[in-house]
Amino acid sequence: MDEQSLGIIPDEIKGWNWGAFMFNITWGFGNRSYLPLLCLIPLFNIVWIFVCGFKGNEWAWQKGDYEDIKTFLAVQRTWNRAGLVAFIIAIIVIVLYFVFFAAVMSMLINGRYY
């Protein structure tokens, strides 16, 4: 029996997973891990997305049928890269939104909207 069938989580597997954090439900289906579906529960999802990020690799390892740790890490590296890019884009959009909102409010308060 190998580590995966015994449910043992190798140390190389443990760690943050940006894909599970940002794409939790899609990532869950892609990795045959359905606990991320709990992100559909309003308010609870605010906490659960962080749980998905922390536990994602472990869940994927337990549910997956990977030949070895190297193959697993290669698959999750793709998810991590996509999740990190999505996170950075989301932060940029949020910052731009607040800058735009502040500019509009400033124009309205100061009466310079012509």
PDB file of C-alpha atoms in Angstrom:
ATOM      1  CA  MET A   1       0.000   0.000   0.000  1.00  0.00           C
ATOM      2  CA  ASP A   2       1.146   3.504  -0.738  1.00  0.00           C
ATOM      3  CA  GLU A   3       0.794   6.715   1.296  1.00  0.00           C
ATOM      4  CA  GLN A   4      -2.210   7.881  -0.690  1.00  0.00           C
ATOM      5  CA  SER A   5      -4.304   4.776  -0.079  1.00  0.00           C
ATOM      6  CA  LEU A   6      -3.438   4.903   3.625  1.00  0.00           C
ATOM      7  CA  GLY A   7      -4.621   8.514   3.883  1.00  0.00           C
ATOM      8  CA  ILE A   8      -1.174   9.778   4.868  1.00  0.00           C
ATOM      9  CA  ILE A   9      -0.499  13.361   3.818  1.00  0.00           C
ATOM     10  CA  PRO A  10       3.156  13.897   2.836  1.00  0.00           C
ATOM     11  CA  ASP A  11       4.759  17.113   4.089  1.00  0.00           C
ATOM     12  CA  GLU A  12       5.423  18.264   0.494  1.00  0.00           C
ATOM     13  CA  ILE A  13       1.662  18.317  -0.117  1.00  0.00           C
ATOM     14  CA  LYS A  14       0.704  20.508   2.826  1.00  0.00           C
ATOM     15  CA  GLY A  15       0.402  24.227   2.224  1.00  0.00           C
ATOM     16  CA  TRP A  16      -1.698  26.994   0.750  1.00  0.00           C
ATOM     17  CA  ASN A  17      -3.527  26.397  -2.532  1.00  0.00           C
ATOM     18  CA  TRP A  18      -4.527  29.561  -4.427  1.00  0.00           C
ATOM     19  CA  GLY A  19      -6.650  27.536  -6.849  1.00  0.00           C
ATOM     20  CA  ALA A  20      -8.744  26.076  -4.044  1.00  0.00           C
ATOM     21  CA  PHE A  21      -9.057  29.535  -2.479  1.00  0.00           C
ATOM     22  CA  MET A  22     -10.106  31.483  -5.585  1.00  0.00           C
ATOM     23  CA  PHE A  23     -11.876  28.811  -7.665  1.00  0.00           C
ATOM     24  CA  ASN A  24     -13.144  26.746  -4.738  1.00  0.00           C
ATOM     25  CA  ILE A  25     -16.206  25.097  -6.330  1.00  0.00           C
ATOM     26  CA  THR A  26     -14.640  24.596  -9.767  1.00  0.00           C
ATOM     27  CA  TRP A  27     -11.431  23.389  -8.154  1.00  0.00           C
ATOM     28  CA  GLY A  28     -13.440  20.981  -5.994  1.00  0.00           C
ATOM     29  CA  PHE A  29     -15.140  19.363  -8.984  1.00  0.00           C
ATOM     30  CA  GLY A  30     -11.836  19.208 -10.866  1.00  0.00           C
ATOM     31  CA  ASN A  31     -10.181  17.429  -7.947  1.00  0.00           C
ATOM     32  CA  ARG A  32     -13.142  15.239  -6.935  1.00  0.00           C
ATOM     33  CA  SER A  33     -13.330  17.002  -3.586  1.00  0.00           C
ATOM     34  CA  TYR A  34     -16.819  18.216  -2.801  1.00  0.00           C
ATOM     35  CA  LEU A  35     -16.270  19.997   0.518  1.00  0.00           C
ATOM     36  CA  PRO A  36     -15.747  23.291  -1.391  1.00  0.00           C
ATOM     37  CA  LEU A  37     -19.461  23.135  -2.250  1.00  0.00           C
ATOM     38  CA  LEU A  38     -20.007  24.486   1.261  1.00  0.00           C
ATOM     39  CA  CYS A  39     -18.881  27.823  -0.226  1.00  0.00           C
ATOM     40  CA  LEU A  40     -22.434  28.093  -1.566  1.00  0.00           C
ATOM     41  CA  ILE A  41     -23.701  28.811   1.964  1.00  0.00           C
ATOM     42  CA  PRO A  42     -23.964  32.601   2.427  1.00  0.00           C
ATOM     43  CA  LEU A  43     -21.780  34.151   5.145  1.00  0.00           C
ATOM     44  CA  PHE A  44     -20.287  30.745   5.987  1.00  0.00           C
ATOM     45  CA  ASN A  45     -18.434  30.955   2.679  1.00  0.00           C
ATOM     46  CA  ILE A  46     -16.364  33.904   3.924  1.00  0.00           C
ATOM     47  CA  VAL A  47     -14.624  31.561   6.349  1.00  0.00           C
ATOM     48  CA  TRP A  48     -14.823  28.423   4.219  1.00  0.00           C
ATOM     49  CA  ILE A  49     -12.829  29.868   1.288  1.00  0.00           C
ATOM     50  CA  PHE A  50      -9.872  30.169   3.660  1.00  0.00           C
ATOM     51  CA  VAL A  51     -10.376  26.586   4.832  1.00  0.00           C
ATOM     52  CA  CYS A  52     -10.358  25.526   1.174  1.00  0.00           C
ATOM     53  CA  GLY A  53      -7.099  27.402   0.638  1.00  0.00           C
ATOM     54  CA  PHE A  54      -5.451  25.782   3.667  1.00  0.00           C
ATOM     55  CA  LYS A  55      -6.794  22.236   3.242  1.00  0.00           C
ATOM     56  CA  GLY A  56      -7.145  22.086  -0.551  1.00  0.00           C
ATOM     57  CA  ASN A  57      -3.949  20.196  -1.291  1.00  0.00           C
ATOM     58  CA  GLU A  58      -4.727  17.624   1.373  1.00  0.00           C
ATOM     59  CA  TRP A  59      -8.255  17.050   0.064  1.00  0.00           C
ATOM     60  CA  ALA A  60      -7.025  16.741  -3.524  1.00  0.00           C
ATOM     61  CA  TRP A  61      -4.301  14.279  -2.500  1.00  0.00           C
ATOM     62  CA  GLN A  62      -6.775  12.106  -0.608  1.00  0.00           C
ATOM     63  CA  LYS A  63      -9.334  12.057  -3.438  1.00  0.00           C
ATOM     64  CA  GLY A  64      -6.897  11.973  -6.340  1.00  0.00           C
ATOM     65  CA  ASP A  65      -5.339   9.067  -8.143  1.00  0.00           C
ATOM     66  CA  TYR A  66      -1.851  10.459  -8.628  1.00  0.00           C
ATOM     67  CA  GLU A  67       1.164   8.349  -9.522  1.00  0.00           C
ATOM     68  CA  ASP A  68       3.475  10.277  -7.230  1.00  0.00           C
ATOM     69  CA  ILE A  69       3.963  13.540  -5.358  1.00  0.00           C
ATOM     70  CA  LYS A  70       5.744  15.148  -8.323  1.00  0.00           C
ATOM     71  CA  THR A  71       2.731  14.609 -10.591  1.00  0.00           C
ATOM     72  CA  PHE A  72       0.375  15.924  -7.933  1.00  0.00           C
ATOM     73  CA  LEU A  73       2.443  19.064  -7.396  1.00  0.00           C
ATOM     74  CA  ALA A  74       2.608  19.690 -11.152  1.00  0.00           C
ATOM     75  CA  VAL A  75      -1.194  19.565 -11.414  1.00  0.00           C
ATOM     76  CA  GLN A  76      -1.709  21.785  -8.379  1.00  0.00           C
ATOM     77  CA  ARG A  77       0.965  24.229  -9.583  1.00  0.00           C
ATOM     78  CA  THR A  78      -1.317  25.043 -12.523  1.00  0.00           C
ATOM     79  CA  TRP A  79      -4.254  25.650 -10.169  1.00  0.00           C
ATOM     80  CA  ASN A  80      -2.029  27.738  -7.901  1.00  0.00           C
ATOM     81  CA  ARG A  81      -0.794  29.909 -10.752  1.00  0.00           C
ATOM     82  CA  ALA A  82      -4.318  30.539 -12.054  1.00  0.00           C
ATOM     83  CA  GLY A  83      -5.644  31.246  -8.561  1.00  0.00           C
ATOM     84  CA  LEU A  84      -2.855  33.695  -7.745  1.00  0.00           C
ATOM     85  CA  VAL A  85      -3.361  35.572 -11.026  1.00  0.00           C
ATOM     86  CA  ALA A  86      -7.110  35.761 -10.348  1.00  0.00           C
ATOM     87  CA  PHE A  87      -6.414  37.026  -6.807  1.00  0.00           C
ATOM     88  CA  ILE A  88      -4.078  39.774  -8.059  1.00  0.00           C
ATOM     89  CA  ILE A  89      -6.594  40.833 -10.726  1.00  0.00           C
ATOM     90  CA  ALA A  90      -9.377  40.911  -8.118  1.00  0.00           C
ATOM     91  CA  ILE A  91      -7.292  43.123  -5.816  1.00  0.00           C
ATOM     92  CA  ILE A  92      -6.482  45.498  -8.689  1.00  0.00           C
ATOM     93  CA  VAL A  93     -10.167  45.724  -9.662  1.00  0.00           C
ATOM     94  CA  ILE A  94     -11.205  46.405  -6.059  1.00  0.00           C
ATOM     95  CA  VAL A  95      -8.575  49.145  -5.662  1.00  0.00           C
ATOM     96  CA  LEU A  96      -9.607  50.759  -8.958  1.00  0.00           C
ATOM     97  CA  TYR A  97     -13.251  50.595  -7.907  1.00  0.00           C
ATOM     98  CA  PHE A  98     -12.542  52.435  -4.657  1.00  0.00           C
ATOM     99  CA  VAL A  99     -10.358  55.025  -6.405  1.00  0.00           C
ATOM    100  CA  PHE A 100     -13.125  55.638  -8.947  1.00  0.00           C
ATOM    101  CA  PHE A 101     -15.748  55.818  -6.186  1.00  0.00           C
ATOM    102  CA  ALA A 102     -13.613  58.290  -4.207  1.00  0.00           C
ATOM    103  CA  ALA A 103     -13.097  60.444  -7.321  1.00  0.00           C
ATOM    104  CA  VAL A 104     -16.831  60.521  -8.096  1.00  0.00           C
ATOM    105  CA  MET A 105     -17.712  61.357  -4.487  1.00  0.00           C
ATOM    106  CA  SER A 106     -15.091  64.109  -4.434  1.00  0.00           C
ATOM    107  CA  MET A 107     -16.533  65.620  -7.614  1.00  0.00           C
ATOM    108  CA  LEU A 108     -20.063  65.497  -6.210  1.00  0.00           C
ATOM    109  CA  ILE A 109     -19.089  67.007  -2.851  1.00  0.00           C
ATOM    110  CA  ASN A 110     -16.986  69.762  -4.394  1.00  0.00           C
ATOM    111  CA  GLY A 111     -19.550  70.524  -7.106  1.00  0.00           C
ATOM    112  CA  ARG A 112     -17.126  69.852  -9.993  1.00  0.00           C
ATOM    113  CA  TYR A 113     -19.142  67.518 -12.162  1.00  0.00           C
ATOM    114  CA  TYR A 114     -19.371  69.321 -15.466  1.00  0.00           C
TER     115      TYR A 114
END
